[in-house]
Short mmCIF file of C-alpha atoms (C1' of nucleotides) in Angstrom, two decimals:
data_model
loop_
_atom_site.label_atom_id
_atom_site.label_comp_id
_atom_site.label_asym_id
_atom_site.label_seq_id
_atom_site.Cartn_x
_atom_site.Cartn_y
_atom_site.Cartn_z
CA UNK A 1 -36.73 -5.10 -16.81
CA UNK A 2 -35.92 -2.37 -14.34
CA UNK A 3 -32.57 -2.10 -12.71
CA UNK A 4 -32.12 -0.20 -9.48
CA UNK A 5 -28.81 1.19 -8.20
CA UNK A 6 -29.22 1.31 -4.44
CA UNK A 7 -25.80 3.26 -4.13
CA UNK A 8 -26.76 5.97 -6.22
CA UNK A 9 -27.47 9.48 -4.75
CA UNK A 10 -30.70 9.49 -6.67
CA UNK A 11 -33.77 8.20 -4.70
CA UNK A 12 -34.89 4.81 -5.76
CA UNK A 13 -38.50 6.11 -6.51
CA UNK A 14 -37.11 8.61 -8.91
CA UNK A 15 -34.92 5.95 -10.57
CA UNK A 16 -38.18 3.88 -11.15
CA UNK A 17 -40.06 6.93 -12.39
CA UNK A 18 -37.29 7.70 -15.02
CA UNK A 19 -36.93 4.13 -15.95
CA UNK A 20 -40.66 3.59 -16.65
CA UNK A 21 -40.73 6.75 -18.58
CA UNK A 22 -37.83 5.71 -20.78
CA UNK A 23 -39.61 2.44 -21.44
CA UNK A 24 -42.67 4.23 -22.48
CA UNK A 25 -40.79 6.73 -24.58
CA UNK A 26 -38.77 4.03 -26.21
CA UNK A 27 -42.01 2.16 -27.16
CA UNK A 28 -41.17 -0.84 -25.15
CA UNK A 29 -44.35 -0.18 -23.13
CA UNK A 30 -47.19 1.02 -25.17
CA UNK A 31 -50.45 2.80 -24.53
CA UNK A 32 -52.98 0.86 -22.49
CA UNK A 33 -50.47 -1.89 -21.31
CA UNK A 34 -50.78 -2.77 -17.72
CA UNK A 35 -47.86 -2.09 -15.37
CA UNK A 36 -46.83 -4.73 -12.77
CA UNK A 37 -48.66 -4.34 -9.52
CA UNK A 38 -47.12 -2.38 -6.72
CA UNK A 39 -46.62 -5.62 -4.63
CA UNK A 40 -45.32 -7.56 -7.63
CA UNK A 41 -42.74 -5.03 -8.55
CA UNK A 42 -41.70 -4.66 -4.93
CA UNK A 43 -40.96 -8.28 -4.64
CA UNK A 44 -39.16 -8.48 -7.95
CA UNK A 45 -36.87 -5.50 -7.06
CA UNK A 46 -36.83 -6.50 -3.39
CA UNK A 47 -37.57 -3.06 -2.17
CA UNK A 48 -40.25 -1.66 -0.07
CA UNK A 49 -43.86 -1.45 -1.63
CA UNK A 50 -44.14 2.08 -0.23
CA UNK A 51 -41.20 3.16 -2.53
CA UNK A 52 -43.01 1.70 -5.67
CA UNK A 53 -46.30 3.34 -4.58
CA UNK A 54 -44.41 6.69 -4.35
CA UNK A 55 -43.02 6.14 -7.86
CA UNK A 56 -46.35 5.25 -9.42
CA UNK A 57 -47.99 8.37 -7.70
CA UNK A 58 -45.45 10.51 -9.37
CA UNK A 59 -45.90 8.79 -12.77
CA UNK A 60 -49.63 9.45 -12.42
CA UNK A 61 -49.02 13.01 -11.60
CA UNK A 62 -46.80 13.24 -14.83
CA UNK A 63 -49.66 11.96 -16.78
CA UNK A 64 -47.61 8.83 -17.88
CA UNK A 65 -49.78 6.28 -16.33
CA UNK A 66 -53.45 6.13 -15.00
CA UNK A 67 -54.88 3.95 -12.34
CA UNK A 68 -58.02 1.86 -12.62
CA UNK A 69 -59.48 0.94 -9.30
CA UNK A 70 -59.41 -2.70 -8.60
CA UNK A 71 -57.49 -3.54 -11.74
CA UNK A 72 -54.16 -1.79 -11.68
CA UNK A 73 -52.04 0.89 -13.48
CA UNK A 74 -51.89 1.39 -17.10
CA UNK A 75 -49.81 3.32 -19.55
CA UNK A 76 -51.39 6.44 -21.03
CA UNK A 77 -50.46 8.37 -24.25
CA UNK A 78 -46.87 8.08 -25.28
CA UNK A 79 -46.76 11.61 -26.55
CA UNK A 80 -47.34 13.17 -23.16
CA UNK A 81 -44.33 11.29 -21.79
CA UNK A 82 -41.84 11.82 -24.57
CA UNK A 83 -42.79 15.62 -24.76
CA UNK A 84 -42.10 16.01 -21.10
CA UNK A 85 -38.79 14.21 -21.34
CA UNK A 86 -37.66 16.11 -24.43
CA UNK A 87 -38.37 19.33 -22.55
CA UNK A 88 -36.40 18.13 -19.68
CA UNK A 89 -33.49 17.00 -21.95
CA UNK A 90 -33.37 20.29 -23.70
CA UNK A 91 -33.51 22.19 -20.52
CA UNK A 92 -30.50 20.34 -19.32
CA UNK A 93 -28.75 21.01 -22.59
CA UNK A 94 -29.38 24.72 -22.16
CA UNK A 95 -27.91 24.76 -18.70
CA UNK A 96 -24.88 22.83 -20.01
CA UNK A 97 -24.47 25.24 -22.83
CA UNK A 98 -24.59 28.14 -20.43
CA UNK A 99 -21.94 26.73 -18.36
CA UNK A 100 -19.83 25.87 -21.24
CA UNK A 101 -19.92 29.56 -22.39
CA UNK A 102 -18.92 30.70 -18.94
CA UNK A 103 -15.90 28.40 -19.08
CA UNK A 104 -14.87 29.87 -22.43
CA UNK A 105 -15.72 26.75 -24.53
CA UNK A 106 -16.64 28.04 -27.93
CA UNK A 107 -19.46 26.71 -30.15
CA UNK A 108 -17.13 24.71 -32.32
CA UNK A 109 -15.42 22.70 -29.61
CA UNK A 110 -18.80 22.05 -28.10
CA UNK A 111 -20.26 20.80 -31.31
CA UNK A 112 -17.43 18.51 -31.93
CA UNK A 113 -18.05 16.85 -28.53
CA UNK A 114 -21.77 16.54 -29.42
CA UNK A 115 -20.87 14.81 -32.61
CA UNK A 116 -18.39 12.53 -30.88
CA UNK A 117 -20.83 11.47 -28.20
CA UNK A 118 -23.62 11.00 -30.72
CA UNK A 119 -21.36 8.69 -32.96
CA UNK A 120 -19.85 6.64 -30.18
CA UNK A 121 -23.26 5.76 -28.67
CA UNK A 122 -24.15 4.10 -32.05
CA UNK A 123 -21.83 1.13 -31.24
CA UNK A 124 -23.35 0.37 -27.82
CA UNK B 1 -21.02 38.61 -4.82
CA UNK B 2 -22.44 35.19 -3.87
CA UNK B 3 -26.09 34.42 -3.86
CA UNK B 4 -27.66 31.50 -2.04
CA UNK B 5 -30.88 29.76 -2.65
CA UNK B 6 -31.75 28.22 0.62
CA UNK B 7 -34.79 26.41 -0.85
CA UNK B 8 -32.83 24.57 -3.54
CA UNK B 9 -32.45 20.74 -3.26
CA UNK B 10 -28.78 21.45 -3.68
CA UNK B 11 -26.94 21.86 -0.29
CA UNK B 12 -25.83 25.40 0.53
CA UNK B 13 -22.22 24.37 0.88
CA UNK B 14 -22.31 22.94 -2.64
CA UNK B 15 -23.82 26.08 -4.00
CA UNK B 16 -20.97 27.99 -2.42
CA UNK B 17 -18.40 25.63 -3.86
CA UNK B 18 -19.70 25.95 -7.36
CA UNK B 19 -20.07 29.69 -7.06
CA UNK B 20 -16.62 30.28 -5.99
CA UNK B 21 -15.20 27.93 -8.67
CA UNK B 22 -17.25 29.85 -11.25
CA UNK B 23 -15.75 33.10 -9.91
CA UNK B 24 -12.17 31.69 -10.29
CA UNK B 25 -12.88 30.20 -13.74
CA UNK B 26 -14.31 33.45 -14.93
CA UNK B 27 -11.23 35.27 -13.70
CA UNK B 28 -13.23 37.47 -11.25
CA UNK B 29 -10.90 36.07 -8.52
CA UNK B 30 -7.31 35.58 -9.43
CA UNK B 31 -4.51 33.52 -8.14
CA UNK B 32 -3.29 34.43 -4.71
CA UNK B 33 -6.24 36.56 -3.89
CA UNK B 34 -7.78 36.30 -0.37
CA UNK B 35 -11.18 34.93 0.12
CA UNK B 36 -13.59 36.44 2.59
CA UNK B 37 -12.96 34.87 5.99
CA UNK B 38 -15.12 32.08 7.06
CA UNK B 39 -16.94 34.16 9.68
CA UNK B 40 -17.13 37.27 7.53
CA UNK B 41 -18.86 35.35 4.66
CA UNK B 42 -21.15 33.56 7.19
CA UNK B 43 -22.37 37.00 8.29
CA UNK B 44 -22.63 38.42 4.78
CA UNK B 45 -24.83 35.37 3.66
CA UNK B 46 -26.41 35.04 7.08
CA UNK B 47 -25.75 31.45 7.33
CA UNK B 48 -23.79 29.29 9.78
CA UNK B 49 -19.97 29.53 9.79
CA UNK B 50 -19.75 25.79 9.78
CA UNK B 51 -21.45 25.69 6.43
CA UNK B 52 -18.86 28.03 4.95
CA UNK B 53 -16.18 25.98 6.56
CA UNK B 54 -17.47 22.92 4.87
CA UNK B 55 -17.50 24.62 1.43
CA UNK B 56 -14.03 25.84 1.95
CA UNK B 57 -12.76 22.43 3.02
CA UNK B 58 -14.14 20.97 -0.24
CA UNK B 59 -12.66 23.77 -2.36
CA UNK B 60 -9.35 23.11 -0.66
CA UNK B 61 -9.70 19.42 -1.62
CA UNK B 62 -10.50 20.33 -5.13
CA UNK B 63 -7.18 22.32 -5.17
CA UNK B 64 -9.19 25.52 -5.87
CA UNK B 65 -7.97 27.35 -2.73
CA UNK B 66 -5.37 26.78 0.03
CA UNK B 67 -5.58 27.86 3.58
CA UNK B 68 -2.87 29.60 5.47
CA UNK B 69 -3.52 29.20 9.21
CA UNK B 70 -4.07 32.19 11.13
CA UNK B 71 -4.18 34.26 7.89
CA UNK B 72 -7.01 33.12 5.64
CA UNK B 73 -7.88 31.26 2.52
CA UNK B 74 -6.26 32.09 -0.82
CA UNK B 75 -7.08 31.36 -4.56
CA UNK B 76 -4.65 28.85 -6.07
CA UNK B 77 -4.10 28.13 -9.76
CA UNK B 78 -6.86 28.90 -12.14
CA UNK B 79 -6.02 26.05 -14.54
CA UNK B 80 -6.78 23.42 -12.05
CA UNK B 81 -10.35 24.83 -11.52
CA UNK B 82 -11.25 25.27 -15.14
CA UNK B 83 -9.98 21.78 -16.14
CA UNK B 84 -12.05 20.31 -13.51
CA UNK B 85 -15.12 22.32 -14.43
CA UNK B 86 -14.65 21.51 -18.16
CA UNK B 87 -14.55 17.78 -17.38
CA UNK B 88 -17.80 18.07 -15.45
CA UNK B 89 -19.48 20.09 -18.11
CA UNK B 90 -18.66 17.48 -20.88
CA UNK B 91 -19.72 14.74 -18.61
CA UNK B 92 -23.14 16.26 -18.29
CA UNK B 93 -23.15 16.84 -22.05
CA UNK B 94 -22.58 13.11 -22.56
CA UNK B 95 -25.42 12.18 -20.26
CA UNK B 96 -27.69 14.49 -22.06
CA UNK B 97 -26.75 13.16 -25.47
CA UNK B 98 -27.41 9.67 -24.19
CA UNK B 99 -30.80 10.53 -23.03
CA UNK B 100 -31.46 12.43 -26.23
CA UNK B 101 -30.63 9.30 -28.33
CA UNK B 102 -33.05 7.24 -26.18
CA UNK B 103 -35.74 9.67 -26.89
CA UNK B 104 -35.22 9.50 -30.64
CA UNK B 105 -33.86 13.00 -31.03
CA UNK B 106 -31.50 12.95 -34.00
CA UNK B 107 -28.26 14.57 -34.13
CA UNK B 108 -29.29 17.42 -36.41
CA UNK B 109 -32.16 18.32 -34.17
CA UNK B 110 -29.83 18.37 -31.26
CA UNK B 111 -27.19 20.43 -32.94
CA UNK B 112 -29.65 23.01 -33.89
CA UNK B 113 -30.69 23.47 -30.28
CA UNK B 114 -27.09 23.87 -29.34
CA UNK B 115 -26.60 26.57 -31.91
CA UNK B 116 -29.62 28.34 -30.72
CA UNK B 117 -28.69 28.31 -27.00
CA UNK B 118 -25.23 29.31 -27.99
CA UNK B 119 -26.41 32.32 -29.88
CA UNK B 120 -29.07 33.46 -27.57
CA UNK B 121 -26.73 33.61 -24.70
CA UNK B 122 -24.81 36.27 -26.56
CA UNK B 123 -27.43 38.79 -25.86
CA UNK B 124 -27.50 38.18 -22.14
CA UNK C 1 -13.92 -2.50 18.66
CA UNK C 2 -12.79 1.12 18.10
CA UNK C 3 -10.69 3.06 20.66
CA UNK C 4 -10.48 6.79 20.53
CA UNK C 5 -7.77 8.96 22.09
CA UNK C 6 -9.43 12.23 22.70
CA UNK C 7 -6.22 13.82 23.85
CA UNK C 8 -4.34 13.14 20.66
CA UNK C 9 -3.40 15.91 18.29
CA UNK C 10 -4.97 13.87 15.52
CA UNK C 11 -8.66 14.77 15.07
CA UNK C 12 -11.14 12.19 16.34
CA UNK C 13 -12.75 11.75 12.79
CA UNK C 14 -9.39 10.83 11.31
CA UNK C 15 -8.75 8.41 14.02
CA UNK C 16 -11.99 6.64 13.24
CA UNK C 17 -11.24 6.79 9.45
CA UNK C 18 -7.82 5.12 10.11
CA UNK C 19 -9.31 2.63 12.42
CA UNK C 20 -12.06 1.58 10.16
CA UNK C 21 -9.69 1.20 7.26
CA UNK C 22 -7.36 -0.90 9.37
CA UNK C 23 -10.29 -3.18 10.30
CA UNK C 24 -11.17 -3.56 6.63
CA UNK C 25 -7.56 -4.11 5.59
CA UNK C 26 -7.10 -6.73 8.34
CA UNK C 27 -10.22 -8.52 7.03
CA UNK C 28 -12.11 -8.09 10.38
CA UNK C 29 -14.75 -6.28 8.39
CA UNK C 30 -15.53 -7.88 4.94
CA UNK C 31 -17.17 -6.61 1.83
CA UNK C 32 -20.81 -5.85 2.13
CA UNK C 33 -20.85 -5.97 5.87
CA UNK C 34 -22.83 -3.15 7.54
CA UNK C 35 -21.05 -0.62 9.77
CA UNK C 36 -22.62 0.55 13.06
CA UNK C 37 -25.04 3.43 12.38
CA UNK C 38 -23.87 6.94 12.85
CA UNK C 39 -25.85 7.37 15.94
CA UNK C 40 -25.12 3.94 17.42
CA UNK C 41 -21.35 4.40 17.10
CA UNK C 42 -21.78 7.94 18.51
CA UNK C 43 -23.31 6.60 21.54
CA UNK C 44 -20.75 3.67 21.86
CA UNK C 45 -17.85 6.06 21.66
CA UNK C 46 -19.62 8.76 23.58
CA UNK C 47 -18.83 11.37 20.99
CA UNK C 48 -21.08 13.59 18.83
CA UNK C 49 -22.83 12.04 15.76
CA UNK C 50 -21.55 14.70 13.53
CA UNK C 51 -18.02 13.55 14.25
CA UNK C 52 -18.93 10.08 13.15
CA UNK C 53 -20.75 11.46 10.21
CA UNK C 54 -17.57 13.31 9.01
CA UNK C 55 -15.53 10.30 9.42
CA UNK C 56 -17.93 8.19 7.34
CA UNK C 57 -18.15 10.80 4.71
CA UNK C 58 -14.33 10.61 4.33
CA UNK C 59 -14.52 6.83 4.26
CA UNK C 60 -17.01 7.03 1.51
CA UNK C 61 -14.72 9.47 -0.43
CA UNK C 62 -11.98 7.05 0.00
CA UNK C 63 -14.15 4.37 -1.57
CA UNK C 64 -13.83 2.34 1.52
CA UNK C 65 -17.50 2.25 2.41
CA UNK C 66 -20.84 3.25 0.55
CA UNK C 67 -24.01 4.56 2.09
CA UNK C 68 -27.51 3.27 1.34
CA UNK C 69 -30.02 5.89 2.17
CA UNK C 70 -32.34 4.90 4.88
CA UNK C 71 -30.42 1.52 5.44
CA UNK C 72 -26.93 2.32 6.58
CA UNK C 73 -23.21 2.34 5.58
CA UNK C 74 -21.60 -0.89 3.98
CA UNK C 75 -18.02 -1.96 3.46
CA UNK C 76 -17.05 -1.79 -0.23
CA UNK C 77 -14.15 -3.56 -1.90
CA UNK C 78 -11.17 -4.53 0.28
CA UNK C 79 -8.59 -4.03 -2.37
CA UNK C 80 -9.31 -0.36 -2.71
CA UNK C 81 -8.57 0.24 0.88
CA UNK C 82 -5.41 -1.91 1.17
CA UNK C 83 -3.96 -0.36 -1.91
CA UNK C 84 -4.52 3.12 -0.62
CA UNK C 85 -2.93 2.14 2.81
CA UNK C 86 0.00 0.56 1.17
CA UNK C 87 0.71 3.62 -0.76
CA UNK C 88 0.54 5.79 2.43
CA UNK C 89 2.75 3.31 4.26
CA UNK C 90 5.54 3.38 1.71
CA UNK C 91 5.11 7.19 1.53
CA UNK C 92 6.00 7.33 5.17
CA UNK C 93 8.85 4.99 4.80
CA UNK C 94 10.33 7.20 2.12
CA UNK C 95 10.13 10.29 4.31
CA UNK C 96 11.74 8.22 7.16
CA UNK C 97 14.49 7.04 4.88
CA UNK C 98 15.17 10.63 3.78
CA UNK C 99 15.52 11.80 7.33
CA UNK C 100 17.76 8.90 8.21
CA UNK C 101 20.10 9.76 5.36
CA UNK C 102 20.18 13.37 6.63
CA UNK C 103 21.17 12.15 10.10
CA UNK C 104 24.04 9.98 8.63
CA UNK C 105 22.42 6.71 9.42
CA UNK C 106 23.64 4.25 6.88
CA UNK C 107 21.69 1.68 5.00
CA UNK C 108 23.08 -1.24 7.08
CA UNK C 109 22.11 0.28 10.46
CA UNK C 110 18.69 1.09 9.07
CA UNK C 111 18.16 -2.38 7.65
CA UNK C 112 19.13 -3.98 11.03
CA UNK C 113 16.46 -1.87 12.75
CA UNK C 114 13.89 -2.91 10.14
CA UNK C 115 14.76 -6.57 10.80
CA UNK C 116 14.57 -6.14 14.59
CA UNK C 117 11.15 -4.42 14.48
CA UNK C 118 9.80 -7.01 11.97
CA UNK C 119 10.82 -10.03 14.19
CA UNK C 120 9.84 -8.38 17.55
CA UNK C 121 6.38 -7.84 16.19
CA UNK C 122 6.01 -11.64 15.75
CA UNK C 123 5.59 -12.16 19.47
CA UNK C 124 2.80 -9.59 19.94
CA UNK D 1 19.09 29.07 4.68
CA UNK D 2 15.72 28.21 5.92
CA UNK D 3 12.74 27.64 3.87
CA UNK D 4 9.21 27.82 5.18
CA UNK D 5 6.15 26.25 3.60
CA UNK D 6 3.23 28.39 4.69
CA UNK D 7 0.69 26.02 3.10
CA UNK D 8 1.76 22.94 5.11
CA UNK D 9 -0.36 21.57 7.79
CA UNK D 10 2.64 21.63 10.11
CA UNK D 11 2.98 24.76 12.14
CA UNK D 12 5.72 27.17 11.02
CA UNK D 13 7.41 27.11 14.39
CA UNK D 14 7.69 23.34 14.18
CA UNK D 15 9.17 23.65 10.73
CA UNK D 16 11.82 26.03 12.02
CA UNK D 17 12.62 23.80 14.90
CA UNK D 18 13.05 20.78 12.69
CA UNK D 19 15.07 22.71 10.14
CA UNK D 20 17.49 24.16 12.69
CA UNK D 21 17.91 20.71 14.32
CA UNK D 22 18.64 19.30 10.84
CA UNK D 23 21.22 21.97 10.22
CA UNK D 24 22.84 21.21 13.48
CA UNK D 25 22.78 17.40 12.87
CA UNK D 26 24.18 17.90 9.45
CA UNK D 27 27.08 19.84 10.88
CA UNK D 28 26.18 22.94 8.95
CA UNK D 29 25.82 24.82 12.19
CA UNK D 30 28.43 23.75 14.84
CA UNK D 31 28.69 23.99 18.57
CA UNK D 32 28.94 27.50 19.99
CA UNK D 33 27.75 29.20 16.70
CA UNK D 34 25.38 32.00 17.05
CA UNK D 35 21.89 31.76 15.59
CA UNK D 36 20.25 34.75 13.81
CA UNK D 37 18.50 36.96 16.28
CA UNK D 38 14.75 36.56 16.60
CA UNK D 39 14.07 39.76 14.94
CA UNK D 40 16.56 39.30 12.14
CA UNK D 41 15.20 35.91 11.27
CA UNK D 42 11.60 37.15 11.48
CA UNK D 43 12.49 39.71 8.88
CA UNK D 44 14.34 37.37 6.73
CA UNK D 45 11.46 34.88 6.50
CA UNK D 46 8.94 37.74 6.73
CA UNK D 47 6.97 36.02 9.44
CA UNK D 48 5.94 37.21 12.93
CA UNK D 49 8.68 37.48 15.62
CA UNK D 50 6.46 35.58 17.97
CA UNK D 51 6.63 32.52 15.79
CA UNK D 52 10.50 32.58 15.81
CA UNK D 53 10.44 33.19 19.56
CA UNK D 54 8.30 30.05 20.05
CA UNK D 55 10.67 28.04 17.83
CA UNK D 56 13.67 29.08 19.82
CA UNK D 57 11.96 28.27 23.04
CA UNK D 58 11.26 24.80 22.00
CA UNK D 59 14.87 24.46 20.61
CA UNK D 60 16.05 25.42 24.05
CA UNK D 61 13.81 22.99 25.68
CA UNK D 62 15.14 20.31 23.40
CA UNK D 63 18.63 21.32 24.52
CA UNK D 64 19.61 22.14 21.06
CA UNK D 65 20.44 25.63 21.70
CA UNK D 66 21.02 27.98 24.77
CA UNK D 67 20.41 31.65 25.26
CA UNK D 68 22.93 34.12 26.63
CA UNK D 69 21.22 37.10 28.04
CA UNK D 70 21.93 40.22 26.05
CA UNK D 71 23.86 38.32 23.43
CA UNK D 72 21.77 35.91 21.66
CA UNK D 73 21.14 32.25 21.06
CA UNK D 74 23.94 29.67 20.55
CA UNK D 75 24.21 26.08 19.29
CA UNK D 76 24.89 23.56 22.03
CA UNK D 77 26.26 20.02 21.79
CA UNK D 78 25.61 18.31 18.54
CA UNK D 79 25.15 14.83 19.95
CA UNK D 80 22.19 15.85 22.05
CA UNK D 81 20.46 16.92 18.94
CA UNK D 82 21.34 14.05 16.74
CA UNK D 83 20.51 11.42 19.49
CA UNK D 84 17.16 12.86 19.89
CA UNK D 85 16.51 12.94 16.12
CA UNK D 86 17.63 9.51 15.59
CA UNK D 87 15.29 8.26 18.30
CA UNK D 88 12.43 10.10 16.59
CA UNK D 89 13.38 8.69 13.23
CA UNK D 90 13.52 5.02 14.56
CA UNK D 91 10.26 5.59 16.36
CA UNK D 92 8.63 6.49 13.14
CA UNK D 93 10.22 3.55 11.44
CA UNK D 94 8.79 1.22 14.12
CA UNK D 95 5.35 2.62 13.62
CA UNK D 96 5.75 2.17 9.81
CA UNK D 97 6.77 -1.34 10.08
CA UNK D 98 3.90 -2.17 12.52
CA UNK D 99 1.43 -0.81 9.96
CA UNK D 100 3.16 -2.70 7.16
CA UNK D 101 2.76 -5.96 9.07
CA UNK D 102 -0.94 -5.25 9.59
CA UNK D 103 -1.21 -4.69 5.80
CA UNK D 104 0.44 -8.02 5.11
CA UNK D 105 3.54 -6.48 3.50
CA UNK D 106 6.36 -9.11 4.19
CA UNK D 107 9.89 -8.24 5.36
CA UNK D 108 11.47 -8.84 1.96
CA UNK D 109 9.13 -6.53 0.14
CA UNK D 110 9.72 -3.98 2.76
CA UNK D 111 13.58 -4.28 2.65
CA UNK D 112 13.48 -3.87 -1.10
CA UNK D 113 11.67 -0.55 -0.75
CA UNK D 114 14.15 0.53 1.88
CA UNK D 115 17.03 -0.29 -0.50
CA UNK D 116 15.37 1.57 -3.38
CA UNK D 117 14.72 4.69 -1.35
CA UNK D 118 18.20 4.70 0.06
CA UNK D 119 19.84 4.44 -3.44
CA UNK D 120 17.49 6.90 -5.19
CA UNK D 121 18.37 9.57 -2.66
CA UNK D 122 22.05 9.34 -3.59
CA UNK D 123 21.52 11.16 -6.76
CA UNK D 124 19.65 14.12 -5.36
"C1'" DG E 1 -34.99 3.52 11.68
"C1'" DT E 2 -31.18 5.51 8.39
"C1'" DG E 3 -27.99 9.14 6.39
"C1'" DG E 4 -27.53 14.18 5.09
"C1'" DT E 5 -27.65 18.87 6.09
"C1'" DC E 6 -27.83 22.91 8.87
"C1'" DT E 7 -27.58 26.10 13.00
"C1'" DA E 8 -25.73 27.68 17.41
"C1'" DG E 9 -22.16 28.14 20.21
"C1'" DA E 10 -17.73 26.77 22.07
"C1'" DC E 11 -12.66 25.64 22.35
"C1'" DC E 12 -8.16 25.16 20.30
"C1'" DA E 13 -3.72 26.34 17.72
"C1'" DC E 14 -1.54 29.44 14.80
"C1'" DT E 15 -0.19 34.25 13.22
"C1'" DG F 1 -7.80 37.93 13.86
"C1'" DT F 2 -7.71 33.34 11.28
"C1'" DG F 3 -8.94 28.38 10.24
"C1'" DG F 4 -9.94 23.66 12.37
"C1'" DT F 5 -12.36 20.75 15.33
"C1'" DC F 6 -16.06 19.38 18.35
"C1'" DT F 7 -20.63 19.25 20.76
"C1'" DA F 8 -25.52 19.76 21.05
"C1'" DG F 9 -29.69 19.67 19.08
"C1'" DA F 10 -32.58 20.16 15.14
"C1'" DC F 11 -34.94 19.13 10.49
"C1'" DC F 12 -35.17 16.70 6.12
"C1'" DA F 13 -35.56 12.91 2.67
"C1'" DC F 14 -35.58 8.16 2.13
"C1'" DC F 15 -36.67 3.29 3.27
#
DNA sequence: GTGGTCTAGACCACT
DNA sequence: GTGGTCTAGACCACC
């Protein structure tokens, strides 16, 4: 369910965090559902349990999951996650627009690209 | 002319690379113009000459500047730089659109944001 | 396995780059194999770790190796490397031919030399 | 008559040395002919006289030219120069062949390239 | 342990 | 003076 790219510049724990948040936002994992245990996921992805632990700690800090002692980790409210991710997404968009303006890319050209990318994704 | 954030996750040399490329793309530095010497810029930003050296080496590799031994570094063609940066910019946009689609943000909502960011920049 | 000529005009890091690429092209090191760590190789060749680091950075850029953070550097596809090297080799040949023509060496004389060099190598 | 590429990695004085030797080997400059004075050439190429001086010193060392006090520098025997250059040229060829063999390029493929490069040059 | 970045200070070749 | 290379030693993030 989770795929790791060990060659990426992005730390593995961050990849896990984003992946889990994506799954929640997409509704694949829903509120109250239990996550795989630290050890189980570590085995499945064949990476160090410490790395999973770190990912889960960040997810908890983000409010995306909550731990229940002796039981495991569970998905919390979906909205919290999606709101957070939407914020990040628009933040990135703003940076991109700022850069585009500096490069002399006008709004029209930019919008055309947006449209293209939106449509082409539909056939994935 | 160049500001460095030494706390950023982004390496200093990368910040310099991007900054110089921005200056060239914006037309602040034009073709054939001499850049500050490695040592001079190091003093100005109070960082190590090696860090500047690394940044200049990358800029050279990007085709943004060219060194003349014993003389200094000079700005090369502007087009090379802007083309490169535009490519990067649209690459980031594509990633952002992909994420937006996953989050269930439709094209209309996205486009409105683009418009907003484009307009609000006009008053900077 | 790697020999360095510290007196050569060619920078040490370039020597390492070429040496490693030769080893990969020759099949001595194969895909997925781990390279010696930056520090280990530095000790073995008794040169500074930074110099190795620079060599590995260039190898990565050439697509010859890929780093896995906290694990080490690994050999990537062989084809990428050999293609790159063949291109360089023919580039040098072209320059040599150009010079030969300027010197009034005709094609026949040149071809004889090529044959000689090719055959004599067989007894190495 | 001499063109300098100030961007090249190759030192300017070396470019001058090779250029002059080419001219002699090609018969453009013949035995006993006077070379431009250090100062004159420096002005013509708008580079530092020291650089010309260094180039002439090397040419003298190579036996390509000889100085006459109070008069200037003069071209010496053509054969000395061409022999030297042919030696260098074949030396480079040998290195190239050695590399080609390591890369698994067979003699036939190599010879074809030689032929191609030889012919294509004829239309320059 | 690993790679990645940075600093400090030195030497070299070139102009 | 300039850029280019190298050494020595340090710190960080990641696994």
